Amino acid sequence: MNPSIGERLGRPPAVRMLVLGVVVIYFAALGAYTVHSGIEVGFDTVSWIGMSAAFVLFVAAAVPLSSTIFAELTDARARAIALLTVGGVAATWGSAAYAHAPGLAAYQPMLATATVVAVILMFGGRVALVWAAISSNITIGLILGPFTESARWFNAVLPRASLTILFVGTCGAVLLGPQMAEMRALGRRQRADDKDVQDRRHDAADREDRIRRIDDRVRPLLSRIADGHEVTDDDVIDARLMEAKLRDGIRGRALDVPRVRASVWDARRRGVSVAVLDDGGLDALGPDRSAAVVEAAAVVLESELATLTSGDVVARIAPAGRDPVATVVVVSGAIRRRIELGADGFVVRTVEA
């Protein structure tokens, strides 16, 4: 089997594990340093709460950001990461100001983490957003810094090394912007191609399964005919049922599941006219919700067909965007019933006429 594009370009699953490992190690070291420094300088309860909040906020910003290395970074997620980073900086400076800290060594790794997150976010194509967050961080530092007892609080607000990294990161993000945008576009194309390949493989597997099931039923009948056996009325009925079953697999693809196939086959043998239709409404629901709707429709259809010996039954998946998503209509003697199912897989209404 040929490797996928993703595997040829550095095996992203392995790289994801590497990135996750780096993030875990970084924050483990940050947490250990903060705990050690807090014990050494004597954090009080408020300081511990503030620094814990800062740690959680930075983790909440860094983890989803690191996961977007091989995925698209949406505007909403980028804004959330920027806000979490500003919140982490505010919690750090607030803890230092409350404690009137004479030294800021215990707090500086947290502040440096904001720079790390900012640089990664820059290379996600959000330079303007990052500098808006940096401006907010500087403003917070200028407001709360004087409340500490550190003589070097201004250097902590505007650290030379961090500013240098940020300016270099900005230049890199701007200069490499077109190439990075092209790489993200290639990533989107790769994911679309992979999904298309998976869909085609799934379709092929479905076709092979239908062909196998049809062959299992048709081959014995054709073999008997080829061997010169007399064609009975039951053989004719089975042939007609197989023809209807084949139509179900084409016109009612979503409902072509074992539970429906069994109940429909038995009902048709008893003389019930059954139509199974799929107009594609499940494609927009996602796998889990689609499965719930199909299962619910199968249960309803099985229940309605169980006692019928005549009449007409139509089970249908509606087109995309329609409500209800699925319906089962029963017309038999004095029975006139329509069961409607919603996108959550539950029966939303039963109409009796």
Short mmCIF file of C-alpha atoms in Angstrom, two decimals:
data_model
loop_
_atom_site.label_atom_id
_atom_site.label_comp_id
_atom_site.label_asym_id
_atom_site.label_seq_id
_atom_site.Cartn_x
_atom_site.Cartn_y
_atom_site.Cartn_z
CA MET A 1 0.00 0.00 0.00
CA ASN A 2 1.40 3.38 -0.99
CA PRO A 3 1.94 5.89 1.83
CA SER A 4 -0.41 8.85 1.99
CA ILE A 5 0.71 12.37 1.22
CA GLY A 6 0.74 13.14 4.93
CA GLU A 7 3.01 10.18 5.61
CA ARG A 8 5.39 11.24 2.85
CA LEU A 9 5.55 14.75 4.29
CA GLY A 10 6.94 13.86 7.68
CA ARG A 11 4.35 11.46 9.12
CA PRO A 12 2.11 13.99 10.93
CA PRO A 13 0.88 11.52 13.60
CA ALA A 14 4.46 11.13 14.86
CA VAL A 15 5.00 14.89 14.69
CA ARG A 16 1.77 15.48 16.59
CA MET A 17 3.01 13.20 19.34
CA LEU A 18 6.31 15.11 19.38
CA VAL A 19 4.50 18.45 19.66
CA LEU A 20 2.27 17.10 22.43
CA GLY A 21 5.33 15.81 24.26
CA VAL A 22 7.07 19.19 24.03
CA VAL A 23 3.96 20.97 25.35
CA VAL A 24 3.61 18.52 28.25
CA ILE A 25 7.29 18.81 29.18
CA TYR A 26 7.23 22.62 28.95
CA PHE A 27 4.22 23.03 31.20
CA ALA A 28 5.42 20.36 33.61
CA ALA A 29 8.66 22.32 33.97
CA LEU A 30 6.76 25.60 34.28
CA GLY A 31 4.48 24.18 36.96
CA ALA A 32 7.39 22.67 38.89
CA TYR A 33 9.36 25.92 38.76
CA THR A 34 6.35 27.95 39.88
CA VAL A 35 5.64 25.63 42.83
CA HIS A 36 9.30 25.62 43.89
CA SER A 37 9.57 29.41 43.60
CA GLY A 38 6.27 29.93 45.40
CA ILE A 39 7.42 27.84 48.34
CA GLU A 40 10.78 29.58 48.37
CA VAL A 41 9.38 33.15 48.40
CA GLY A 42 6.35 32.23 50.52
CA PHE A 43 3.26 32.67 48.35
CA ASP A 44 0.12 33.30 50.37
CA THR A 45 -3.27 31.81 49.50
CA VAL A 46 -4.23 34.59 47.10
CA SER A 47 -0.90 34.35 45.29
CA TRP A 48 -1.26 30.58 44.90
CA ILE A 49 -4.78 31.04 43.50
CA GLY A 50 -3.63 33.75 41.10
CA MET A 51 -0.65 31.80 39.80
CA SER A 52 -2.71 28.63 39.49
CA ALA A 53 -5.26 30.56 37.44
CA ALA A 54 -2.48 31.93 35.22
CA PHE A 55 -1.09 28.42 34.70
CA VAL A 56 -4.51 27.05 33.74
CA LEU A 57 -5.15 29.94 31.34
CA PHE A 58 -1.83 29.46 29.58
CA VAL A 59 -2.41 25.72 29.28
CA ALA A 60 -5.89 26.41 27.86
CA ALA A 61 -4.28 28.71 25.28
CA ALA A 62 -1.28 26.56 24.35
CA VAL A 63 -2.93 23.14 23.99
CA PRO A 64 -5.50 24.06 21.31
CA LEU A 65 -2.92 26.27 19.60
CA SER A 66 -0.43 23.42 19.33
CA SER A 67 -3.16 21.18 17.92
CA THR A 68 -3.64 23.55 14.97
CA ILE A 69 -0.21 22.85 13.50
CA PHE A 70 -1.85 20.40 11.08
CA ALA A 71 -5.34 21.90 11.10
CA GLU A 72 -6.95 25.19 10.22
CA LEU A 73 -6.84 27.87 12.90
CA THR A 74 -10.24 29.55 12.89
CA ASP A 75 -10.69 33.23 13.75
CA ALA A 76 -12.82 32.36 16.77
CA ARG A 77 -10.19 30.00 18.15
CA ALA A 78 -7.41 32.54 17.53
CA ARG A 79 -9.32 35.24 19.41
CA ALA A 80 -10.00 32.84 22.28
CA ILE A 81 -6.29 31.97 22.50
CA ALA A 82 -5.34 35.66 22.54
CA LEU A 83 -7.87 36.39 25.30
CA LEU A 84 -6.66 33.44 27.38
CA THR A 85 -3.09 34.68 27.03
CA VAL A 86 -4.03 38.19 28.17
CA GLY A 87 -5.92 36.63 31.07
CA GLY A 88 -2.84 34.63 32.08
CA VAL A 89 -0.67 37.75 32.02
CA ALA A 90 -3.25 39.67 34.08
CA ALA A 91 -3.42 36.86 36.67
CA THR A 92 0.39 36.80 36.91
CA TRP A 93 0.80 40.55 37.34
CA GLY A 94 -2.16 40.63 39.72
CA SER A 95 -0.51 38.00 41.92
CA ALA A 96 2.79 39.92 41.94
CA ALA A 97 1.08 43.23 42.70
CA TYR A 98 -1.02 41.73 45.51
CA ALA A 99 2.07 40.21 47.12
CA HIS A 100 4.07 43.44 46.66
CA ALA A 101 6.79 41.14 45.39
CA PRO A 102 10.28 42.56 45.83
CA GLY A 103 11.57 40.21 43.15
CA LEU A 104 9.82 38.96 40.01
CA ALA A 105 11.86 35.84 39.32
CA ALA A 106 8.98 33.60 40.41
CA TYR A 107 6.64 35.33 37.94
CA GLN A 108 8.82 35.85 34.87
CA PRO A 109 8.47 32.29 33.41
CA MET A 110 4.70 32.80 33.29
CA LEU A 111 5.16 36.12 31.51
CA ALA A 112 7.62 34.51 29.10
CA THR A 113 5.01 31.86 28.30
CA ALA A 114 2.84 34.62 26.87
CA THR A 115 5.64 35.39 24.42
CA VAL A 116 5.88 31.73 23.39
CA VAL A 117 2.15 31.55 22.70
CA ALA A 118 2.27 34.87 20.85
CA VAL A 119 5.03 33.77 18.47
CA ILE A 120 3.21 30.50 17.62
CA LEU A 121 0.01 32.46 17.02
CA MET A 122 1.89 34.85 14.72
CA PHE A 123 2.94 31.98 12.49
CA GLY A 124 -0.72 31.01 12.35
CA GLY A 125 -1.25 34.21 10.35
CA ARG A 126 -2.60 36.38 13.19
CA VAL A 127 0.08 39.10 13.48
CA ALA A 128 -2.35 41.99 14.10
CA LEU A 129 -4.26 40.01 16.73
CA VAL A 130 -1.03 39.08 18.49
CA TRP A 131 0.17 42.68 18.70
CA ALA A 132 -3.22 43.73 20.04
CA ALA A 133 -2.80 41.12 22.79
CA ILE A 134 0.80 42.23 23.42
CA SER A 135 -0.37 45.83 23.76
CA SER A 136 -2.94 44.70 26.31
CA ASN A 137 -0.27 42.75 28.21
CA ILE A 138 2.03 45.79 28.30
CA THR A 139 -0.82 47.99 29.52
CA ILE A 140 -1.62 45.52 32.30
CA GLY A 141 2.05 45.45 33.31
CA LEU A 142 2.35 49.23 33.33
CA ILE A 143 -0.74 49.50 35.56
CA LEU A 144 0.10 46.72 38.03
CA GLY A 145 3.89 46.77 37.91
CA PRO A 146 4.30 49.81 40.20
CA PHE A 147 2.34 48.00 42.92
CA THR A 148 5.16 45.48 43.27
CA GLU A 149 8.21 46.36 45.31
CA SER A 150 10.57 45.33 42.56
CA ALA A 151 12.97 47.96 41.29
CA ARG A 152 13.05 46.17 37.92
CA TRP A 153 9.35 45.87 37.25
CA PHE A 154 9.60 48.00 34.08
CA ASN A 155 12.14 45.58 32.62
CA ALA A 156 9.69 42.75 33.31
CA VAL A 157 6.96 44.65 31.44
CA LEU A 158 9.21 45.28 28.43
CA PRO A 159 11.89 42.56 28.53
CA ARG A 160 14.47 43.08 25.82
CA ALA A 161 14.78 39.39 24.95
CA SER A 162 11.03 38.88 24.59
CA LEU A 163 10.61 41.98 22.45
CA THR A 164 13.46 40.83 20.22
CA ILE A 165 11.81 37.43 19.78
CA LEU A 166 8.47 39.08 19.03
CA PHE A 167 9.95 41.40 16.40
CA VAL A 168 11.86 38.54 14.77
CA GLY A 169 8.69 36.43 14.85
CA THR A 170 6.70 39.26 13.28
CA CYS A 171 9.23 39.68 10.45
CA GLY A 172 9.29 35.93 9.88
CA ALA A 173 5.50 35.63 9.87
CA VAL A 174 5.16 38.55 7.42
CA LEU A 175 7.92 37.40 5.07
CA LEU A 176 6.87 33.76 5.13
CA GLY A 177 3.15 34.56 5.07
CA PRO A 178 2.55 33.55 1.41
CA GLN A 179 4.46 30.28 1.79
CA MET A 180 2.65 29.43 5.03
CA ALA A 181 -0.71 30.24 3.46
CA GLU A 182 0.18 27.92 0.58
CA MET A 183 1.13 25.17 3.02
CA ARG A 184 -2.20 25.56 4.84
CA ALA A 185 -4.00 25.41 1.48
CA LEU A 186 -2.10 22.23 0.63
CA GLY A 187 -3.10 20.82 4.00
CA ARG A 188 -6.77 21.56 3.30
CA ARG A 189 -6.45 19.97 -0.13
CA GLN A 190 -4.79 16.90 1.37
CA ARG A 191 -7.56 16.48 3.94
CA ALA A 192 -10.19 16.88 1.21
CA ASP A 193 -8.40 14.32 -0.99
CA ASP A 194 -8.10 11.88 1.92
CA LYS A 195 -11.81 12.25 2.67
CA ASP A 196 -12.64 11.70 -0.99
CA VAL A 197 -10.54 8.53 -1.04
CA GLN A 198 -12.23 7.29 2.15
CA ASP A 199 -15.68 8.05 0.72
CA ARG A 200 -14.88 6.16 -2.48
CA ARG A 201 -13.54 3.20 -0.53
CA HIS A 202 -16.69 3.22 1.61
CA ASP A 203 -18.89 3.36 -1.49
CA ALA A 204 -16.97 0.49 -3.06
CA ALA A 205 -17.31 -1.57 0.11
CA ASP A 206 -21.06 -0.87 0.19
CA ARG A 207 -21.43 -1.95 -3.43
CA GLU A 208 -19.45 -5.14 -2.85
CA ASP A 209 -21.58 -5.92 0.20
CA ARG A 210 -24.81 -5.40 -1.74
CA ILE A 211 -23.54 -7.52 -4.63
CA ARG A 212 -22.54 -10.28 -2.21
CA ARG A 213 -25.94 -10.26 -0.50
CA ILE A 214 -27.78 -10.29 -3.84
CA ASP A 215 -25.55 -13.07 -5.09
CA ASP A 216 -26.26 -15.14 -1.97
CA ARG A 217 -29.99 -15.04 -2.75
CA VAL A 218 -29.97 -15.05 -6.55
CA ARG A 219 -27.30 -17.71 -7.21
CA PRO A 220 -29.31 -20.63 -5.73
CA LEU A 221 -32.34 -19.69 -7.84
CA LEU A 222 -30.33 -19.30 -11.04
CA SER A 223 -28.48 -22.54 -10.32
CA ARG A 224 -31.76 -24.41 -9.98
CA ILE A 225 -32.99 -22.96 -13.27
CA ALA A 226 -29.69 -23.81 -14.98
CA ASP A 227 -29.94 -27.38 -13.66
CA GLY A 228 -33.38 -27.76 -15.24
CA HIS A 229 -35.50 -27.62 -12.10
CA GLU A 230 -39.05 -26.35 -12.42
CA VAL A 231 -39.59 -22.70 -11.50
CA THR A 232 -42.18 -22.55 -8.72
CA ASP A 233 -44.45 -19.74 -7.61
CA ASP A 234 -42.17 -19.25 -4.59
CA ASP A 235 -39.23 -18.83 -6.94
CA VAL A 236 -41.09 -16.11 -8.84
CA ILE A 237 -41.97 -14.36 -5.58
CA ASP A 238 -38.35 -14.52 -4.43
CA ALA A 239 -37.17 -13.10 -7.76
CA ARG A 240 -39.58 -10.18 -7.45
CA LEU A 241 -38.53 -9.61 -3.87
CA MET A 242 -34.89 -9.59 -4.96
CA GLU A 243 -35.70 -7.01 -7.63
CA ALA A 244 -37.41 -4.81 -5.02
CA LYS A 245 -34.49 -5.34 -2.66
CA LEU A 246 -32.09 -4.21 -5.34
CA ARG A 247 -34.14 -1.06 -5.88
CA ASP A 248 -34.06 -0.39 -2.13
CA GLY A 249 -30.26 -0.47 -2.17
CA ILE A 250 -30.23 2.16 -4.91
CA ARG A 251 -33.14 4.43 -3.97
CA GLY A 252 -33.01 4.02 -0.18
CA ARG A 253 -29.31 3.71 0.42
CA ALA A 254 -29.23 5.21 3.93
CA LEU A 255 -31.91 2.77 5.10
CA ASP A 256 -30.21 -0.26 3.55
CA VAL A 257 -29.35 -1.76 6.94
CA PRO A 258 -29.94 -5.31 8.23
CA ARG A 259 -32.91 -4.46 10.44
CA VAL A 260 -34.77 -2.72 7.61
CA ARG A 261 -33.88 -5.35 5.03
CA ALA A 262 -35.23 -8.18 7.20
CA SER A 263 -38.50 -6.50 8.16
CA VAL A 264 -39.18 -5.23 4.62
CA TRP A 265 -38.49 -8.66 3.08
CA ASP A 266 -40.88 -10.40 5.46
CA ALA A 267 -43.58 -7.75 4.99
CA ARG A 268 -43.39 -7.97 1.19
CA ARG A 269 -43.73 -11.74 1.35
CA ARG A 270 -46.98 -11.19 3.30
CA GLY A 271 -48.29 -8.86 0.56
CA VAL A 272 -47.40 -5.43 1.93
CA SER A 273 -46.18 -2.84 -0.57
CA VAL A 274 -43.08 -1.17 0.87
CA ALA A 275 -41.03 1.68 -0.61
CA VAL A 276 -37.73 2.76 0.91
CA LEU A 277 -36.40 6.12 -0.27
CA ASP A 278 -33.36 8.24 0.56
CA ASP A 279 -33.20 11.84 -0.71
CA GLY A 280 -29.85 12.59 0.94
CA GLY A 281 -30.88 14.55 4.03
CA LEU A 282 -28.51 12.68 6.35
CA ASP A 283 -25.34 13.83 4.57
CA ALA A 284 -25.32 17.13 6.47
CA LEU A 285 -25.93 15.63 9.92
CA GLY A 286 -22.64 13.86 10.59
CA PRO A 287 -22.05 10.15 11.30
CA ASP A 288 -23.42 9.98 14.86
CA ARG A 289 -26.67 11.85 14.24
CA SER A 290 -27.20 10.05 10.93
CA ALA A 291 -26.81 6.70 12.66
CA ALA A 292 -29.32 7.76 15.33
CA VAL A 293 -31.90 8.74 12.69
CA VAL A 294 -31.39 5.52 10.72
CA GLU A 295 -31.71 3.38 13.85
CA ALA A 296 -34.86 5.21 14.94
CA ALA A 297 -36.41 4.94 11.48
CA ALA A 298 -35.55 1.23 11.39
CA VAL A 299 -37.22 0.66 14.75
CA VAL A 300 -40.37 2.53 13.68
CA LEU A 301 -40.52 0.75 10.31
CA GLU A 302 -39.99 -2.66 11.90
CA SER A 303 -42.74 -1.98 14.43
CA GLU A 304 -45.23 -0.80 11.80
CA LEU A 305 -44.55 -3.72 9.43
CA ALA A 306 -44.68 -6.40 12.11
CA THR A 307 -48.48 -6.83 12.08
CA LEU A 308 -49.38 -5.76 8.53
CA THR A 309 -50.56 -8.24 5.92
CA SER A 310 -51.57 -5.67 3.29
CA GLY A 311 -51.43 -1.98 2.51
CA ASP A 312 -48.71 0.51 1.56
CA VAL A 313 -45.77 1.71 3.61
CA VAL A 314 -43.25 4.39 2.59
CA ALA A 315 -40.10 5.05 4.61
CA ARG A 316 -38.25 8.15 3.46
CA ILE A 317 -35.18 10.20 4.34
CA ALA A 318 -36.02 13.79 3.38
CA PRO A 319 -33.76 16.08 1.31
CA ALA A 320 -31.12 18.15 3.12
CA GLY A 321 -32.53 20.98 5.21
CA ARG A 322 -36.03 19.54 5.46
CA ASP A 323 -37.89 19.00 8.72
CA PRO A 324 -38.76 16.28 9.62
CA VAL A 325 -35.61 14.47 8.61
CA ALA A 326 -37.32 11.11 8.15
CA THR A 327 -40.89 9.87 7.83
CA VAL A 328 -42.70 6.54 7.84
CA VAL A 329 -46.17 6.62 6.23
CA VAL A 330 -48.56 3.68 6.67
CA VAL A 331 -51.80 3.19 4.73
CA SER A 332 -53.56 -0.10 5.43
CA GLY A 333 -57.30 -0.54 5.70
CA ALA A 334 -58.57 1.97 8.23
CA ILE A 335 -55.02 2.89 9.27
CA ARG A 336 -53.69 6.21 8.02
CA ARG A 337 -50.56 7.12 9.95
CA ARG A 338 -47.50 9.31 9.42
CA ILE A 339 -44.58 9.11 11.87
CA GLU A 340 -42.07 11.98 11.73
CA LEU A 341 -38.52 11.83 13.08
CA GLY A 342 -36.24 14.74 13.93
CA ALA A 343 -32.50 15.20 13.48
CA ASP A 344 -31.89 13.87 17.02
CA GLY A 345 -33.36 10.48 16.13
CA PHE A 346 -36.56 10.86 18.16
CA VAL A 347 -40.14 10.72 16.94
CA VAL A 348 -41.33 14.33 16.96
CA ARG A 349 -44.90 13.78 15.77
CA THR A 350 -47.39 11.07 14.82
CA VAL A 351 -50.29 12.12 12.59
CA GLU A 352 -53.35 9.89 12.46
CA ALA A 353 -56.01 10.34 9.78
#
